[in-house]
Amino acid sequence: MSGFRSPVVIWLIIMPFAITLLLQLVFTTLLSPRPRLAVLDMGSSTVTEELRLAEELDMTVAGTGQELSELVEFGAADMGVTLQEDFDSLVRSGSRPALELTVRPAGAPSSRAIILLIIMDILRQLDGSVPPLEVRVETRMSGEGPSLRARLVPAVVLMVLIVAGIFVPSFLLIGEKEKGTITALLVTPARLSEVLASKAVLGFLLTVGLCMAMLALNGALSHNNGLPLILTVVAGALVCSCVGLIYGCLAPDAKTLYTMVKSLNILLAGPIAFYLVSGIPRWVAMVFPTYWFIDPLYRITLEGAGLNSIAGSLAATLLLGMALLFPVRLLSRRMLGH
Amino acid sequence: MQPALLAEDLCYSYGSVRAVDGISFHVDPGEILGFLGPNGAGKSTTIKMLTGQLEPDSGKVTLLGKSMSRDDPELQARIGVCFEEKNLYINMTARENLDFFAGLFGIRHPDTLNLLEKVGLADRADERVSRYSKGLKQRLMMARALINAPDILFLDEPTDGLDPVSSRTLRGIIREQARRGAAVLLTTHDMWEADELSDRVAFISEGSIHAIDTPDALKIRYGSRSVRIRLSTAGGTREEVVPLGSTEAAERISLLAASPDLMTIHTEEATLEAVFIEITGKELGI
């Protein structure tokens, strides 16, 4: 597994993070419907609080002028606003204080326009005058239901689950077989079950860790769905580790393993299509064994499903994982026979 | 004395091919048994059954008085295996390899450096194994097999293809292990090495043991001794080989020995290889 060019490193580490970065870039930066504003409040203006409460934009408070400039310059905010000390008093007294705006030429003009409208609206309220209009920002997204990004995040996590969960144990086992070191291990007090378990546990832990990192990086992990998500990922990783051991026992070498992973993983990841493309009957997805942990993952992240509503699927996944231990045992014995 | 290793009527087939067909033998503590045969004779399959890697189709393996089982860690902890295949962790150093395997045997503070010193690798203990030559890897394989000071040592072609210095080093270690009391099963197709090291040798061919005894006994029983006499002639020299064991031979040797043309006279013994061919009808070639 050494070297950054190893397929395991590419599939396990680089690919999920690269896809996450791509999702962030496409859906957060390029297609984000909410303008982002950075505020430097030199005093304690109520405008800052009003901006924070505004649903139409995302606000970040900068501690210094330098920080404000950097937020705008590096694209973390579409515009920066500096509110001088006693800003509210000056507005109320009619002194017409200066409102310093920091903009980035490359920023989206529409975002700047929305921000300015919202600020003017808040200032009029502060002044006590009746605003001439009410600002409403409506985001038009294609289709109904969860956004494409929201639907893609579980897909990325599932990619890690299926690819890493299967690849790591199988690749490690094949490595031992190809180098012949498994033979050396098995003439020590170490048992075959322990050797297999060591591969599965490493794959399991790595997969769970990567999945949780993917969920956290994509903002899909919250205190409300944390436990159900962790349990689903754990159950899914368990099943995938067992499948990985089966692959590892069956494949005589890495080349065969790659072929198996490439061809059979398409079948394992099949249920994902059910969630990305509407109109496919649910029973089709239920035919796939992986459905039983893919479904709760989608329901938690997209519908906010709780532990109670996914308990049945989790139980089915755990049963599936335990059932897979039998072919693992059978195939590992057969593997040694040859 | 209870044998350290007892194999009784072992059989194993790969599909329809009978690889081992009713093999029985024993190895006593402190004894080196040479297991001789050409490639494909069934040596490696036998070792796999003896070390628990393969379950015999029939027959029984008893090690140190206990029936052999893959799932008996106590028994596995008392054997050492040096494989023909160089199955080391090549991305680890020699020291890391030994420490790792010592851990599997439950040895908390292994004296790996002393072991590496014994096989002549102390100065390269912290070098990655991937940089080792074939000879150095084989030395490390031997060190690994000795990490648990085994009571039974299985050596599968330990000196195959090695340079003379490495071979001599390993042969010295094998003798030392036998002196320590370990039972050694030495698999080889090098007849000279088997003759040099083994207390007894077993000839295996086509999955069966054809003969098992001390090398000298086998040579006496199956080989023929002779005397090679070289005489000078008008045009150069001539050689005559006289097989021993008859009155005529004694008379002929006396006659030639008294000749003024006698240059040299040597007794010749049968080689183990010749005995092997005599018994099995097969060459020991690769």
XYZ file of C-alpha atoms in Angstrom:
624
model
C 0.000 0.000 0.000
C 3.052 2.235 -0.018
C 3.281 5.264 -2.225
C 0.839 7.952 -3.247
C 0.298 6.273 -6.600
C -1.130 3.204 -4.942
C -4.713 2.619 -6.124
C -5.766 2.230 -2.517
C -4.493 5.688 -1.621
C -6.167 7.166 -4.695
C -9.495 5.476 -4.094
C -9.540 5.822 -0.367
C -8.100 9.192 0.391
C -7.788 11.328 -2.677
C -11.037 10.528 -4.476
C -13.519 11.226 -1.650
C -11.737 14.416 -0.674
C -11.464 15.506 -4.290
C -15.180 14.925 -4.813
C -15.962 16.781 -1.592
C -13.843 19.689 -2.763
C -15.621 19.621 -6.095
C -19.011 19.620 -4.412
C -17.963 22.510 -2.202
C -16.677 24.426 -5.206
C -19.663 23.793 -7.424
C -22.476 24.025 -4.933
C -21.135 26.348 -2.268
C -19.017 28.845 -4.140
C -20.224 28.873 -7.691
C -23.883 28.098 -7.273
C -24.526 29.291 -3.745
C -27.845 31.170 -3.718
C -27.114 32.991 -0.466
C -24.888 36.050 -0.556
C -22.120 36.112 2.029
C -21.372 39.237 4.008
C -18.466 40.021 6.317
C -19.074 42.651 9.011
C -16.531 44.603 11.055
C -18.394 46.224 13.930
C -16.229 48.867 15.640
C -18.879 49.408 18.308
C -21.881 47.310 19.167
C -24.376 48.168 16.478
C -27.814 46.575 16.353
C -27.299 46.432 12.588
C -24.889 43.537 13.108
C -27.500 41.574 14.998
C -30.158 42.372 12.391
C -27.829 41.188 9.638
C -27.137 38.033 11.568
C -30.880 37.340 11.740
C -31.419 38.020 8.064
C -32.335 34.719 6.405
C -31.421 35.917 2.946
C -27.668 36.056 3.568
C -24.817 34.373 5.463
C -22.931 36.672 7.761
C -19.428 36.431 9.200
C -18.106 38.832 11.833
C -14.537 40.002 11.260
C -12.400 40.978 14.233
C -10.114 43.385 12.404
C -9.978 45.394 9.225
C -7.264 43.083 7.982
C -9.472 40.041 8.535
C -12.364 41.719 6.753
C -10.168 42.490 3.752
C -8.902 38.936 3.606
C -12.402 37.449 3.818
C -13.450 39.496 0.809
C -10.188 39.174 -1.067
C -10.099 35.376 -0.846
C -13.765 34.954 -1.772
C -15.130 33.852 1.605
C -17.460 36.884 1.492
C -19.071 38.702 -1.421
C -18.865 42.017 0.380
C -17.455 43.546 3.564
C -19.166 46.227 5.654
C -17.459 48.330 8.347
C -19.727 49.869 10.975
C -17.968 52.673 12.831
C -18.242 53.253 16.600
C -21.601 54.755 17.700
C -22.970 53.935 14.258
C -26.551 53.524 15.516
C -26.535 56.895 17.411
C -25.128 58.673 14.405
C -27.868 57.264 12.165
C -30.609 58.158 14.629
C -29.247 61.716 15.051
C -29.291 62.180 11.295
C -25.503 62.679 11.070
C -25.291 60.502 7.961
C -22.281 58.348 9.031
C -20.171 56.753 6.332
C -20.923 53.083 5.528
C -17.630 51.599 4.350
C -18.048 48.772 1.875
C -15.303 46.404 0.771
C -15.963 44.604 -2.475
C -14.112 42.192 -4.683
C -14.431 42.985 -8.381
C -14.665 39.302 -9.228
C -17.532 38.793 -6.758
C -21.097 38.162 -7.943
C -22.911 41.493 -8.626
C -26.245 39.926 -7.751
C -24.961 39.038 -4.286
C -23.707 42.600 -3.752
C -27.072 44.004 -4.844
C -28.993 41.759 -2.440
C -26.659 42.638 0.431
C -27.029 46.367 -0.211
C -30.807 46.118 -0.349
C -30.908 44.246 2.947
C -28.546 46.727 4.616
C -30.591 49.725 3.422
C -33.744 48.057 4.668
C -32.214 47.550 8.135
C -30.903 51.123 8.225
C -34.313 52.544 7.447
C -35.746 50.543 10.335
C -33.006 51.937 12.574
C -33.802 55.457 11.426
C -37.443 54.903 12.338
C -38.733 55.472 8.837
C -40.990 53.054 7.000
C -39.066 51.096 4.361
C -40.377 51.736 0.850
C -40.156 48.046 0.050
C -39.736 44.633 1.584
C -36.811 42.546 0.428
C -37.615 38.917 -0.315
C -34.982 36.642 -1.754
C -36.357 33.518 -3.385
C -33.973 30.864 -4.549
C -35.012 28.971 -7.643
C -33.667 25.433 -7.671
C -34.341 22.908 -10.384
C -36.753 20.107 -9.458
C -38.458 19.393 -6.206
C -37.257 17.910 -2.925
C -33.662 17.947 -1.691
C -31.019 19.697 -3.765
C -28.663 17.739 -5.977
C -25.829 18.541 -3.602
C -27.764 17.154 -0.670
C -28.425 14.009 -2.663
C -24.799 13.705 -3.744
C -23.296 13.871 -0.247
C -24.619 10.439 0.809
C -23.427 9.122 -2.555
C -19.886 10.273 -1.763
C -20.093 8.645 1.658
C -21.373 5.469 0.066
C -18.510 5.504 -2.377
C -16.145 5.515 0.577
C -18.168 2.817 2.321
C -18.290 0.504 -0.634
C -14.895 1.131 -2.146
C -12.814 1.584 1.008
C -14.748 -0.881 3.091
C -14.239 -3.569 0.516
C -10.912 -2.535 -0.936
C -8.848 -2.256 2.241
C -9.449 -5.731 3.703
C -9.310 -7.434 0.313
C -6.194 -5.576 -0.809
C -4.398 -6.321 2.452
C -5.326 -9.992 2.241
C -4.273 -10.261 -1.392
C -0.986 -8.565 -0.492
C -0.303 -11.240 2.117
C -1.203 -13.948 -0.391
C 0.938 -12.535 -3.178
C 3.972 -12.088 -0.946
C 3.375 -15.449 0.706
C 3.514 -13.841 4.132
C 0.149 -15.310 5.065
C 1.830 -18.720 5.073
C 4.467 -17.414 7.446
C 1.781 -15.950 9.704
C -0.154 -19.200 9.842
C 2.749 -21.259 11.168
C 2.831 -19.022 14.233
C 0.285 -19.080 17.066
C -1.751 -16.534 15.054
C -4.961 -18.126 13.763
C -6.474 -17.624 10.355
C -9.498 -15.945 11.908
C -7.198 -13.472 13.671
C -5.335 -12.678 10.469
C -8.621 -12.057 8.653
C -10.003 -10.044 11.551
C -6.934 -7.789 11.567
C -7.540 -6.922 7.905
C -11.254 -6.395 8.425
C -10.806 -4.247 11.521
C -8.291 -1.979 9.805
C -10.611 -1.566 6.816
C -13.600 -1.057 9.096
C -11.944 1.661 11.201
C -10.507 3.465 8.197
C -13.859 3.363 6.428
C -15.827 4.628 9.421
C -13.293 7.413 9.979
C -13.334 8.485 6.335
C -17.131 8.367 6.134
C -17.514 10.528 9.215
C -14.924 12.953 7.822
C -16.856 13.139 4.545
C -20.126 13.800 6.368
C -18.546 16.453 8.559
C -16.744 18.175 5.689
C -19.964 18.329 3.705
C -21.901 19.730 6.640
C -24.186 16.704 6.836
C -23.307 15.815 10.427
C -25.227 17.513 13.207
C -26.033 16.758 16.825
C -29.533 15.707 15.731
C -28.475 13.026 13.266
C -25.038 12.142 14.712
C -25.920 8.866 16.426
C -28.122 7.418 13.657
C -25.492 8.328 11.071
C -22.649 6.796 13.052
C -24.629 3.586 13.597
C -25.531 3.389 9.920
C -21.963 3.947 8.822
C -20.718 1.377 11.345
C -23.236 -1.226 10.149
C -22.445 -0.478 6.505
C -18.701 -0.674 7.119
C -19.192 -4.024 8.839
C -20.984 -5.469 5.805
C -18.427 -3.998 3.402
C -15.487 -5.384 5.422
C -17.022 -8.854 5.221
C -17.532 -8.469 1.468
C -13.899 -7.310 1.277
C -12.736 -10.479 2.997
C -14.790 -12.573 0.578
C -13.165 -10.769 -2.355
C -9.755 -11.260 -0.753
C -10.313 -14.978 -0.281
C -11.622 -15.452 -3.814
C -9.105 -13.393 -5.799
C -5.731 -15.039 -6.296
C -3.933 -11.770 -7.090
C -4.311 -8.004 -7.198
C -5.162 -7.931 -10.896
C -8.144 -10.221 -10.398
C -9.145 -8.219 -7.339
C -9.213 -4.950 -9.331
C -11.426 -6.598 -11.925
C -13.744 -7.939 -9.266
C -13.949 -4.612 -7.447
C -14.603 -2.675 -10.639
C -17.289 -4.980 -11.923
C -19.044 -6.064 -8.739
C -18.990 -2.683 -7.006
C -21.289 -1.336 -9.696
C -23.811 -3.920 -8.562
C -23.259 -3.091 -4.911
C -23.674 0.622 -5.498
C -26.807 0.041 -7.591
C -29.301 1.344 -5.044
C -27.716 4.804 -5.225
C -29.369 5.253 -8.607
C -32.739 4.914 -6.904
C -32.061 8.097 -4.934
C -30.402 10.099 -7.675
C -32.930 9.261 -10.368
C -36.595 9.494 -9.485
C -39.135 7.042 -10.849
C -37.328 3.776 -10.073
C -39.538 1.461 -7.961
C -38.246 0.960 -4.422
C -38.423 -2.821 -4.615
C -35.701 -2.718 -7.275
C -33.349 -1.061 -4.792
C -34.369 -3.497 -2.054
C -33.041 -6.405 -4.084
C -29.489 -5.172 -3.507
C -28.001 -6.166 -0.139
C -26.406 -2.752 0.195
C -29.861 -1.136 0.114
C -30.252 -1.867 3.806
C -27.595 0.615 4.824
C -27.861 2.937 1.825
C -31.520 3.636 2.560
C -31.073 4.762 6.170
C -28.124 6.897 5.148
C -30.266 8.762 2.633
C -33.220 9.016 4.954
C -31.124 10.469 7.758
C -29.280 13.013 5.625
C -32.176 14.036 3.359
C -35.276 13.536 5.470
C -33.844 13.890 8.968
C -34.984 10.384 9.910
C -34.353 9.388 13.521
C -33.031 6.228 15.093
C -36.470 4.673 15.516
C -37.407 4.865 11.864
C -34.128 3.298 10.661
C -33.864 0.620 13.344
C -35.319 -2.059 11.061
C -32.841 -1.355 8.281
C -29.957 -1.289 10.731
C -30.985 -4.642 12.165
C -31.194 -6.080 8.651
C -27.710 -4.705 7.878
C -26.225 -6.221 11.021
C -27.852 -9.568 10.252
C -26.462 -9.398 6.751
C -22.982 -8.702 8.153
C -23.204 -11.693 10.473
C -24.530 -13.919 7.694
C -21.556 -12.975 5.529
C -19.188 -14.396 8.156
C -20.167 -17.912 7.053
C -18.978 -17.559 3.448
C -15.866 -15.801 4.793
C -15.079 -18.815 6.957
C -15.807 -21.271 4.159
C -13.810 -19.421 1.526
C -10.837 -18.750 3.789
C -10.520 -22.478 4.492
C -10.769 -23.169 0.793
C -8.153 -20.502 0.092
C -5.631 -22.246 2.346
C -6.344 -25.596 0.752
C -4.820 -24.274 -2.431
C 12.358 -41.746 23.586
C 9.223 -40.099 22.269
C 9.757 -38.758 18.749
C 9.441 -35.013 18.332
C 7.627 -35.530 15.062
C 5.605 -38.507 14.020
C 3.883 -38.796 10.642
C 1.609 -41.778 10.143
C 0.280 -42.802 6.757
C -0.240 -39.260 5.467
C -2.198 -38.804 2.248
C -3.121 -35.669 0.351
C -4.565 -35.043 -3.101
C -4.927 -31.887 -5.170
C -8.122 -32.730 -6.981
C -7.486 -36.023 -8.698
C -3.710 -35.767 -8.346
C -2.308 -37.769 -5.450
C 0.502 -35.571 -4.087
C 1.306 -37.552 -0.947
C 0.506 -41.231 -0.750
C 0.823 -42.896 2.629
C 3.962 -41.313 4.070
C 5.150 -42.427 7.522
C 8.298 -41.424 9.386
C 9.515 -39.890 12.616
C 12.167 -37.412 13.741
C 13.713 -37.627 17.208
C 14.780 -34.627 19.294
C 18.265 -33.499 18.253
C 18.072 -35.426 14.993
C 18.361 -34.023 11.493
C 16.263 -35.914 8.968
C 17.030 -35.119 5.352
C 13.913 -35.275 3.218
C 15.170 -35.860 -0.297
C 13.374 -35.843 -3.560
C 13.010 -34.086 -6.869
C 10.625 -31.189 -7.398
C 7.017 -32.361 -7.332
C 7.849 -35.392 -5.204
C 5.517 -34.290 -2.402
C 8.060 -32.753 0.000
C 6.429 -29.336 0.336
C 2.931 -30.806 0.627
C 4.185 -33.050 3.419
C 5.705 -30.062 5.233
C 2.421 -28.174 4.838
C 0.585 -31.030 6.497
C 3.168 -31.311 9.235
C 2.981 -27.587 10.015
C -0.807 -27.409 9.925
C -1.123 -25.455 6.693
C -2.928 -28.351 5.066
C -5.199 -30.887 6.636
C -4.313 -34.430 5.509
C -6.957 -36.355 3.599
C -6.020 -39.214 5.876
C -3.279 -40.108 8.315
C -2.058 -38.450 11.461
C 0.587 -35.968 12.503
C 1.846 -35.938 16.085
C 4.186 -33.195 17.208
C 5.780 -33.319 20.648
C 3.253 -35.911 21.710
C 0.215 -33.871 20.637
C -1.972 -34.295 17.613
C -1.207 -31.502 15.138
C -3.871 -28.834 14.755
C -3.796 -25.453 13.035
C -5.853 -24.115 15.897
C -3.453 -25.119 18.632
C -1.407 -21.992 19.398
C 0.661 -23.803 22.037
C 1.857 -26.331 19.505
C 2.418 -23.706 16.820
C 4.534 -21.767 19.313
C 6.993 -24.675 19.483
C 7.706 -25.057 15.782
C 9.806 -22.964 13.419
C 9.497 -22.968 9.646
C 11.958 -21.694 7.074
C 10.170 -21.606 3.723
C 11.706 -21.984 0.316
C 9.717 -18.941 -0.807
C 11.170 -15.680 0.561
C 7.976 -14.570 2.264
C 9.279 -11.642 4.270
C 7.791 -8.186 4.782
C 10.112 -6.436 2.390
C 9.079 -2.915 3.358
C 10.153 -3.594 6.928
C 13.704 -3.827 8.214
C 15.178 -7.141 9.340
C 14.781 -6.099 12.956
C 11.139 -5.100 12.410
C 10.417 -8.418 10.712
C 11.799 -10.353 13.643
C 10.139 -8.132 16.243
C 6.797 -8.522 14.484
C 7.016 -12.308 14.421
C 8.313 -12.390 17.984
C 5.138 -10.523 18.912
C 3.044 -13.212 17.247
C 4.803 -15.789 19.402
C 4.118 -13.686 22.476
C 7.810 -12.953 23.052
C 7.910 -9.587 24.798
C 11.591 -8.750 24.672
C 13.096 -10.675 21.765
C 16.857 -10.657 21.414
C 16.627 -9.901 17.723
C 20.060 -8.393 17.416
C 21.701 -11.513 18.821
C 19.741 -13.613 16.347
C 20.705 -11.345 13.481
C 24.314 -11.562 14.639
C 24.075 -15.346 14.467
C 23.021 -15.243 10.816
C 25.478 -12.473 9.973
C 22.951 -9.652 9.522
C 23.609 -7.546 12.619
C 25.219 -4.740 10.657
C 22.203 -4.553 8.332
C 19.525 -4.950 10.991
C 17.884 -1.614 10.247
C 17.976 -1.845 6.484
C 14.815 -2.508 4.515
C 14.570 -6.116 3.410
C 13.715 -5.005 -0.131
C 17.399 -4.058 -0.478
C 18.643 -7.487 0.558
C 20.118 -10.001 -1.843
C 18.631 -13.489 -2.092
C 21.282 -14.837 0.263
C 20.623 -12.186 2.899
C 16.891 -12.772 2.682
C 17.450 -16.484 3.201
C 19.565 -15.772 6.276
C 16.757 -13.606 7.640
C 14.265 -16.383 6.888
C 16.385 -18.697 9.014
C 16.577 -16.118 11.797
C 12.804 -15.776 11.707
C 12.363 -19.541 11.965
C 14.524 -19.497 15.101
C 12.863 -16.531 16.824
C 10.934 -18.811 19.197
C 13.785 -21.296 19.797
C 11.623 -24.054 18.293
C 11.590 -27.679 19.388
C 10.917 -28.739 15.809
C 12.478 -26.940 12.879
C 11.133 -27.358 9.346
C 13.602 -26.234 6.702
C 12.433 -26.226 3.102
C 15.416 -25.938 0.747
C 17.210 -23.538 3.106
C 20.379 -23.214 1.040
C 18.893 -23.443 -2.437
C 20.717 -21.118 -4.825
C 22.843 -19.520 -2.123
C 26.486 -18.539 -2.368
C 28.965 -20.877 -0.584
C 29.481 -18.495 2.345
C 25.753 -18.153 3.058
C 25.263 -21.910 2.654
C 28.054 -22.664 5.098
C 26.649 -20.182 7.624
C 23.192 -21.747 7.434
C 24.559 -25.284 7.677
C 26.400 -24.283 10.836
C 23.172 -22.937 12.312
C 21.282 -26.115 11.442
C 23.876 -28.256 13.219
C 23.776 -25.932 16.219
C 20.002 -26.243 16.439
C 20.225 -30.024 16.413
C 22.873 -29.912 19.140
C 20.495 -27.731 21.160
C 17.988 -30.576 20.957
C 15.697 -29.403 18.167
C 14.341 -31.984 15.759
C 15.152 -30.806 12.252
C 13.338 -31.827 9.097
C 15.497 -30.696 6.223
C 13.970 -30.730 2.781
C 16.457 -30.545 -0.035
C 17.396 -31.893 -3.394
C 21.076 -31.235 -2.738
C 22.453 -34.711 -2.040
C 25.803 -33.467 -0.881
C 24.192 -31.207 1.697
C 21.881 -33.971 2.865
C 24.832 -36.334 3.244
C 26.810 -33.695 5.113
C 24.064 -32.643 7.539
C 21.582 -35.456 8.015
C 21.621 -38.140 10.669
C 19.096 -40.003 8.531
C 17.701 -39.403 5.074
C 14.342 -40.263 3.541
C 14.042 -40.671 -0.213
C 10.702 -39.432 -1.462
C 9.414 -39.764 -4.977
C 5.904 -39.583 -6.417
C 4.407 -38.978 -3.005
C 5.934 -42.029 -1.289
C 8.989 -42.685 0.839
C 11.119 -45.292 -0.918
C 13.852 -45.619 1.683
C 14.773 -44.123 5.057
C 18.019 -44.726 6.950
C 21.403 -43.219 7.734
C 23.328 -42.102 4.645
C 26.087 -44.639 5.298
C 23.656 -47.506 5.714
C 21.904 -46.606 2.470
C 25.188 -46.378 0.603
C 26.327 -49.718 1.926
C 22.996 -51.370 1.262
C 22.264 -50.019 -2.168
C 25.566 -48.713 -3.494
C 28.588 -50.593 -4.751
C 32.115 -49.768 -3.629
C 35.039 -49.988 -6.001
C 38.735 -49.241 -6.394
C 39.928 -46.944 -9.157
C 43.485 -47.711 -10.289
C 45.491 -45.550 -12.689
C 48.441 -47.060 -14.603
C 50.988 -45.562 -16.961
C 51.198 -46.907 -20.498
C 53.488 -46.285 -23.449
C 51.084 -43.728 -24.887
C 49.955 -42.107 -21.601
C 47.710 -43.505 -18.805
C 44.847 -45.883 -18.396
C 42.246 -46.337 -15.605
C 40.648 -49.471 -14.296
C 37.695 -49.599 -11.891
C 37.399 -52.818 -9.895
C 34.120 -53.415 -7.982
C 34.754 -54.736 -4.455
C 33.182 -57.721 -2.820
C 34.534 -60.742 -4.665
C 37.642 -62.953 -4.539
C 38.368 -62.135 -8.147
C 38.365 -58.460 -7.333
C 40.878 -58.898 -4.517
C 43.180 -60.867 -6.801
C 42.898 -58.307 -9.587
C 43.640 -55.396 -7.227
C 46.682 -57.225 -5.838
C 47.937 -57.825 -9.329
C 47.544 -54.235 -10.444
C 48.943 -52.862 -7.205
C 52.121 -54.881 -7.755
C 52.557 -53.555 -11.271
C 55.537 -51.241 -11.899
C 53.159 -49.066 -13.990
C 50.944 -48.199 -10.990
C 50.418 -44.461 -10.632
C 47.473 -43.992 -8.203
C 44.958 -46.172 -6.376
C 41.705 -44.897 -4.741
C 38.754 -46.535 -3.079
C 35.394 -45.165 -4.244
C 32.059 -45.151 -2.370
C 28.623 -44.873 -3.883
C 27.215 -41.341 -3.687
C 23.845 -40.668 -2.110
C 22.635 -39.457 -5.482
C 23.585 -42.749 -7.103
C 21.746 -44.587 -4.344
C 18.708 -42.371 -4.872
C 18.668 -43.159 -8.575
C 19.188 -46.820 -7.807
C 16.218 -46.876 -5.419
C 13.716 -44.561 -7.086
C 14.795 -44.846 -10.690
C 14.635 -41.068 -10.940
C 17.142 -38.259 -11.265
C 17.235 -35.542 -8.605
C 17.493 -32.720 -11.148
C 15.538 -29.510 -10.777
